[in-house]
């Protein structure tokens, strides 16, 4: 049976509360095992899959996530559309803590991650178009769903994907701002590129957890995990209704 939407949860999002009649799958893909079990169930009357990107106990740092296995597992279960929840830092004015955003561009600063399906000898060489890294039709649906659900969401922005797991220096964030980044996170790539190689529709729902280093009004602000988690759970308040509208659309 097809899956209407696959949701990948990021830091602070380890389950979809409303998922009912849940079946648990432990798929193994040609790329290895995903971060954890894939939960498939009913959400607002539609079949939805959920996978916690860092594992259900948040055991995987961003550079150790098997992004290929995660996406291949969702595809093998019948997903064609993926909504990625990504916890991020905000760099520019409109993207303060607790904001939800649906970025439309990205810049990849990660290194040393397996970032393509063309890794193995003999695999087909792919040069997928990536001018619009997020699928425009899925982005439009997310933006429209937020408006219908009266959930505040910033439509647009550029996501800068950093290597982590440490947070960035102020100079790194200043450079990213000059590059045109509005948001910074550690998991946006290679996930988006791999989704394109796999032919999956893919959009990002970014949840701003903190001001990135040096970006906020308080000069000496130290970013704590507790602030990150508190802001994510506050920003997530409107997400269930947003998802219901995406599924209805
Ligand atoms: N930088 C990178 N990734 C993040 C941040 C940040 O400030 N906050 C949450 N994820």
Tab-separated table of C-alpha atoms and ligand atoms in Angstrom:
chain	number	residue	atom	x	y	z
A	1	UNK	CA	0.000	0.000	0.000
A	2	UNK	CA	1.282	3.459	-0.761
A	3	UNK	CA	2.293	5.901	1.884
A	4	UNK	CA	0.820	9.366	1.543
A	5	UNK	CA	3.652	11.118	3.338
A	6	UNK	CA	6.850	10.133	5.103
A	7	UNK	CA	7.967	12.381	7.937
A	8	UNK	CA	11.558	12.422	9.156
A	9	UNK	CA	11.822	13.825	12.671
A	10	UNK	CA	14.844	15.812	13.800
A	11	UNK	CA	16.240	16.831	17.178
A	12	UNK	CA	13.423	16.951	19.721
A	13	UNK	CA	10.920	15.120	17.464
A	14	UNK	CA	11.144	11.376	18.053
A	15	UNK	CA	7.556	10.288	17.376
A	16	UNK	CA	4.320	11.478	15.776
A	17	UNK	CA	1.838	11.520	18.650
A	18	UNK	CA	-1.251	11.065	16.508
A	19	UNK	CA	-0.038	8.133	14.467
A	20	UNK	CA	-2.572	5.306	15.037
A	21	UNK	CA	-2.635	1.575	14.170
A	22	UNK	CA	1.113	1.628	13.981
A	23	UNK	CA	3.101	-1.121	12.287
A	24	UNK	CA	6.806	-1.156	12.949
A	25	UNK	CA	9.222	-1.937	10.139
A	26	UNK	CA	12.937	-2.623	10.481
A	27	UNK	CA	13.987	-2.504	6.848
A	28	UNK	CA	17.489	-3.233	5.675
A	29	UNK	CA	18.392	-1.511	2.429
A	30	UNK	CA	21.247	-1.956	-0.061
A	31	UNK	CA	22.898	0.882	1.887
A	32	UNK	CA	22.474	-0.712	5.308
A	33	UNK	CA	20.011	-0.110	8.117
A	34	UNK	CA	18.175	3.168	8.723
A	35	UNK	CA	18.517	5.170	11.946
A	36	UNK	CA	15.818	3.096	13.643
A	37	UNK	CA	12.437	1.512	13.070
A	38	UNK	CA	10.062	3.074	10.568
A	39	UNK	CA	6.622	3.478	12.120
A	40	UNK	CA	3.812	3.292	9.591
A	41	UNK	CA	0.284	4.127	10.635
A	42	UNK	CA	-2.769	6.273	10.097
A	43	UNK	CA	-2.659	10.010	10.571
A	44	UNK	CA	-5.756	12.064	9.784
A	45	UNK	CA	-7.073	9.053	7.878
A	46	UNK	CA	-3.998	8.706	5.636
A	47	UNK	CA	-1.078	6.305	5.697
A	48	UNK	CA	1.963	8.061	7.063
A	49	UNK	CA	5.469	6.814	7.838
A	50	UNK	CA	7.673	8.261	10.536
A	51	UNK	CA	11.396	7.860	11.077
A	52	UNK	CA	13.488	9.545	13.786
A	53	UNK	CA	16.594	10.731	11.936
A	54	UNK	CA	18.911	10.510	14.939
A	55	UNK	CA	17.353	7.260	16.194
A	56	UNK	CA	14.547	7.128	18.718
A	57	UNK	CA	16.956	7.661	21.601
A	58	UNK	CA	18.918	10.345	19.716
A	59	UNK	CA	21.998	8.162	19.533
A	60	UNK	CA	23.337	9.244	16.127
A	61	UNK	CA	25.205	12.515	15.552
A	62	UNK	CA	24.515	14.217	12.206
A	63	UNK	CA	27.666	12.958	10.464
A	64	UNK	CA	26.977	9.328	11.467
A	65	UNK	CA	23.428	9.171	10.121
A	66	UNK	CA	22.983	6.756	7.240
A	67	UNK	CA	20.998	9.182	5.096
A	68	UNK	CA	20.963	6.809	2.140
A	69	UNK	CA	19.483	3.966	4.160
A	70	UNK	CA	16.881	6.258	5.738
A	71	UNK	CA	15.545	7.486	2.414
A	72	UNK	CA	15.872	4.124	0.657
A	73	UNK	CA	13.899	2.494	3.496
A	74	UNK	CA	11.088	5.028	3.184
A	75	UNK	CA	11.012	4.567	-0.576
A	76	UNK	CA	10.991	0.766	-0.265
A	77	UNK	CA	7.946	1.019	2.011
A	78	UNK	CA	6.093	2.952	-0.691
A	79	UNK	CA	6.746	6.597	0.165
A	80	UNK	CA	7.010	9.092	-2.678
A	81	UNK	CA	6.900	12.307	-0.644
A	82	UNK	CA	9.092	13.179	2.312
A	83	UNK	CA	8.619	16.038	4.733
A	84	UNK	CA	11.837	16.546	6.649
A	85	UNK	CA	11.639	18.228	10.040
A	86	UNK	CA	14.959	19.918	10.751
A	87	UNK	CA	15.874	21.701	13.942
A	88	UNK	CA	17.969	24.737	13.029
A	89	UNK	CA	19.590	27.910	14.257
A	90	UNK	CA	18.369	31.253	12.910
A	91	UNK	CA	20.804	33.620	11.217
A	92	UNK	CA	18.754	36.462	9.750
A	93	UNK	CA	16.076	38.639	11.289
A	94	UNK	CA	12.932	36.778	10.224
A	95	UNK	CA	14.195	33.460	11.578
A	96	UNK	CA	14.257	33.868	15.368
A	97	UNK	CA	13.732	31.079	17.916
A	98	UNK	CA	10.401	29.216	17.664
A	99	UNK	CA	9.813	30.248	14.051
A	100	UNK	CA	8.708	27.582	11.557
A	101	UNK	CA	10.072	27.972	8.039
A	102	UNK	CA	9.897	26.177	4.727
A	103	UNK	CA	13.195	27.087	3.051
A	104	UNK	CA	13.543	27.137	-0.706
A	105	UNK	CA	17.299	27.086	-1.142
A	106	UNK	CA	20.301	25.497	0.518
A	107	UNK	CA	24.066	25.651	0.631
A	108	UNK	CA	26.015	22.535	1.569
A	109	UNK	CA	29.020	23.026	3.889
A	110	UNK	CA	29.189	19.402	5.007
A	111	UNK	CA	32.166	17.186	4.179
A	112	UNK	CA	33.096	13.528	4.336
A	113	UNK	CA	29.536	12.235	4.236
A	114	UNK	CA	28.370	9.746	1.657
A	115	UNK	CA	26.293	12.142	-0.356
A	116	UNK	CA	25.279	10.223	-3.458
A	117	UNK	CA	23.907	6.899	-4.634
A	118	UNK	CA	26.773	6.829	-7.161
A	119	UNK	CA	29.313	5.763	-4.553
A	120	UNK	CA	29.685	2.083	-5.349
A	121	UNK	CA	31.775	1.003	-8.339
A	122	UNK	CA	29.498	0.195	-11.246
A	123	UNK	CA	26.572	2.270	-9.995
A	124	UNK	CA	24.902	4.519	-12.527
A	125	UNK	CA	26.394	8.018	-12.677
A	126	UNK	CA	23.679	10.539	-11.860
A	127	UNK	CA	23.771	14.315	-12.330
A	128	UNK	CA	20.358	15.236	-11.013
A	129	UNK	CA	19.015	18.741	-11.423
A	130	UNK	CA	19.201	20.461	-8.040
A	131	UNK	CA	18.549	24.113	-8.909
A	132	UNK	CA	15.463	23.925	-6.686
A	133	UNK	CA	16.661	21.567	-3.957
A	134	UNK	CA	13.208	21.279	-2.392
A	135	UNK	CA	10.300	20.033	-4.506
A	136	UNK	CA	8.302	23.164	-5.387
A	137	UNK	CA	4.891	21.427	-5.407
A	138	UNK	CA	5.420	19.922	-1.943
A	139	UNK	CA	6.738	23.246	-0.626
A	140	UNK	CA	3.614	24.977	-1.942
A	141	UNK	CA	1.454	22.414	-0.178
A	142	UNK	CA	3.241	22.951	3.124
A	143	UNK	CA	2.941	26.728	2.822
A	144	UNK	CA	-0.758	26.505	1.914
A	145	UNK	CA	-1.402	24.040	4.750
A	146	UNK	CA	0.176	26.407	7.262
A	147	UNK	CA	-2.027	29.263	6.051
A	148	UNK	CA	-5.148	27.072	6.306
A	149	UNK	CA	-4.141	25.932	9.779
A	150	UNK	CA	-3.351	29.529	10.866
A	151	UNK	CA	0.138	28.377	11.771
A	152	UNK	CA	2.751	31.095	11.295
A	153	UNK	CA	5.376	29.904	8.817
A	154	UNK	CA	8.066	31.775	6.912
A	155	UNK	CA	7.873	30.851	3.228
A	156	UNK	CA	11.434	30.767	1.879
A	157	UNK	CA	14.945	31.268	3.125
A	158	UNK	CA	18.211	29.519	2.530
A	159	UNK	CA	19.335	26.581	4.701
A	160	UNK	CA	23.069	26.204	5.283
A	161	UNK	CA	24.028	22.626	6.149
A	162	UNK	CA	27.081	22.401	8.422
A	163	UNK	CA	29.086	19.395	9.488
A	164	UNK	CA	28.630	19.576	13.270
A	165	UNK	CA	28.268	18.082	15.718
A	166	UNK	CA	29.709	21.195	17.329
A	167	UNK	CA	27.854	24.448	16.825
A	168	UNK	CA	29.435	27.109	14.632
A	169	UNK	CA	31.776	29.953	15.497
A	170	UNK	CA	30.557	33.532	15.201
A	171	UNK	CA	32.874	33.995	12.224
A	172	UNK	CA	31.408	30.933	10.502
A	173	UNK	CA	27.888	32.274	10.992
A	174	UNK	CA	28.976	35.736	9.757
A	175	UNK	CA	30.347	34.058	6.640
A	176	UNK	CA	27.153	32.069	6.153
A	177	UNK	CA	25.133	35.274	6.445
A	178	UNK	CA	27.317	36.854	3.749
A	179	UNK	CA	26.763	33.757	1.623
A	180	UNK	CA	23.009	34.278	1.884
A	181	UNK	CA	22.057	31.667	4.497
A	182	UNK	CA	19.096	32.380	6.759
A	183	UNK	CA	19.129	29.120	8.686
A	184	UNK	CA	21.819	26.726	9.846
A	185	UNK	CA	21.439	23.048	10.596
A	186	UNK	CA	23.508	19.878	10.468
A	187	UNK	CA	21.210	17.394	8.752
A	188	UNK	CA	19.774	19.092	5.670
A	189	UNK	CA	22.461	17.555	3.476
A	190	UNK	CA	23.073	15.083	2.000
A	191	UNK	CA	19.441	14.198	2.734
A	192	UNK	CA	17.877	16.608	0.221
A	193	UNK	CA	20.290	15.628	-2.558
A	194	UNK	CA	19.772	11.926	-1.985
A	195	UNK	CA	16.001	12.381	-2.043
A	196	UNK	CA	16.371	13.944	-5.488
A	197	UNK	CA	18.586	11.091	-6.681
A	198	UNK	CA	15.974	8.619	-5.426
A	199	UNK	CA	13.184	10.495	-7.205
A	200	UNK	CA	11.398	11.380	-3.963
A	201	UNK	CA	9.521	14.646	-3.495
A	202	UNK	CA	11.153	16.364	-0.557
A	203	UNK	CA	10.548	19.525	1.462
A	204	UNK	CA	11.969	20.829	4.704
A	205	UNK	CA	9.994	22.133	7.641
A	206	UNK	CA	12.640	23.948	9.648
A	207	UNK	CA	12.080	24.563	13.344
A	208	UNK	CA	14.216	27.391	14.692
A	209	UNK	CA	15.554	26.414	18.097
A	210	UNK	CA	18.023	29.228	18.778
A	211	UNK	CA	19.832	32.176	17.319
A	212	UNK	CA	22.956	30.915	15.609
A	213	UNK	CA	26.262	32.023	17.142
A	214	UNK	CA	26.432	35.814	17.288
A	215	UNK	CA	23.188	36.233	15.330
A	216	UNK	CA	20.824	37.143	18.172
A	217	UNK	CA	20.353	40.336	20.131
A	218	UNK	CA	22.368	39.084	23.117
A	219	UNK	CA	26.037	39.309	22.284
A	220	UNK	CA	27.277	36.682	24.752
A	221	UNK	CA	24.409	34.223	24.434
A	222	UNK	CA	25.391	30.601	25.061
A	223	UNK	CA	23.256	28.000	23.310
A	224	UNK	CA	22.133	25.192	25.632
A	225	UNK	CA	20.505	21.905	24.688
A	226	UNK	CA	17.657	22.695	27.072
A	227	UNK	CA	16.870	25.970	25.229
A	228	UNK	CA	16.950	24.068	21.961
A	229	UNK	CA	14.523	21.412	23.219
A	230	UNK	CA	12.181	23.954	24.889
A	231	UNK	CA	11.983	26.060	21.739
A	232	UNK	CA	11.434	23.047	19.511
A	233	UNK	CA	8.568	21.777	21.627
A	234	UNK	CA	6.959	25.253	21.646
A	235	UNK	CA	7.364	25.629	17.879
A	236	UNK	CA	5.950	22.137	17.284
A	237	UNK	CA	2.575	23.148	18.775
A	238	UNK	CA	1.058	23.953	15.395
A	239	UNK	CA	2.701	21.132	13.458
A	240	UNK	CA	0.041	18.412	13.968
A	241	UNK	CA	-2.646	20.657	12.445
A	242	UNK	CA	-0.272	21.637	9.648
A	243	UNK	CA	0.342	17.961	8.873
A	244	UNK	CA	-3.393	17.214	8.867
A	245	UNK	CA	-3.863	19.971	6.266
A	246	UNK	CA	-0.948	18.744	4.153
A	247	UNK	CA	-2.539	15.289	4.144
A	248	UNK	CA	-5.955	16.670	3.292
A	249	UNK	CA	-4.554	18.751	0.416
B	1	LIG	N1	23.688	25.432	14.357
B	1	LIG	C1	23.633	24.254	13.691
B	1	LIG	N2	22.654	23.391	13.873
B	1	LIG	C2	21.680	23.701	14.754
B	1	LIG	C3	21.694	24.896	15.480
B	1	LIG	C4	22.754	25.815	15.262
B	1	LIG	O1	22.831	26.895	15.869
B	1	LIG	N3	20.603	24.873	16.280
B	1	LIG	C5	19.945	23.713	16.041
B	1	LIG	N4	20.609	22.994	15.101
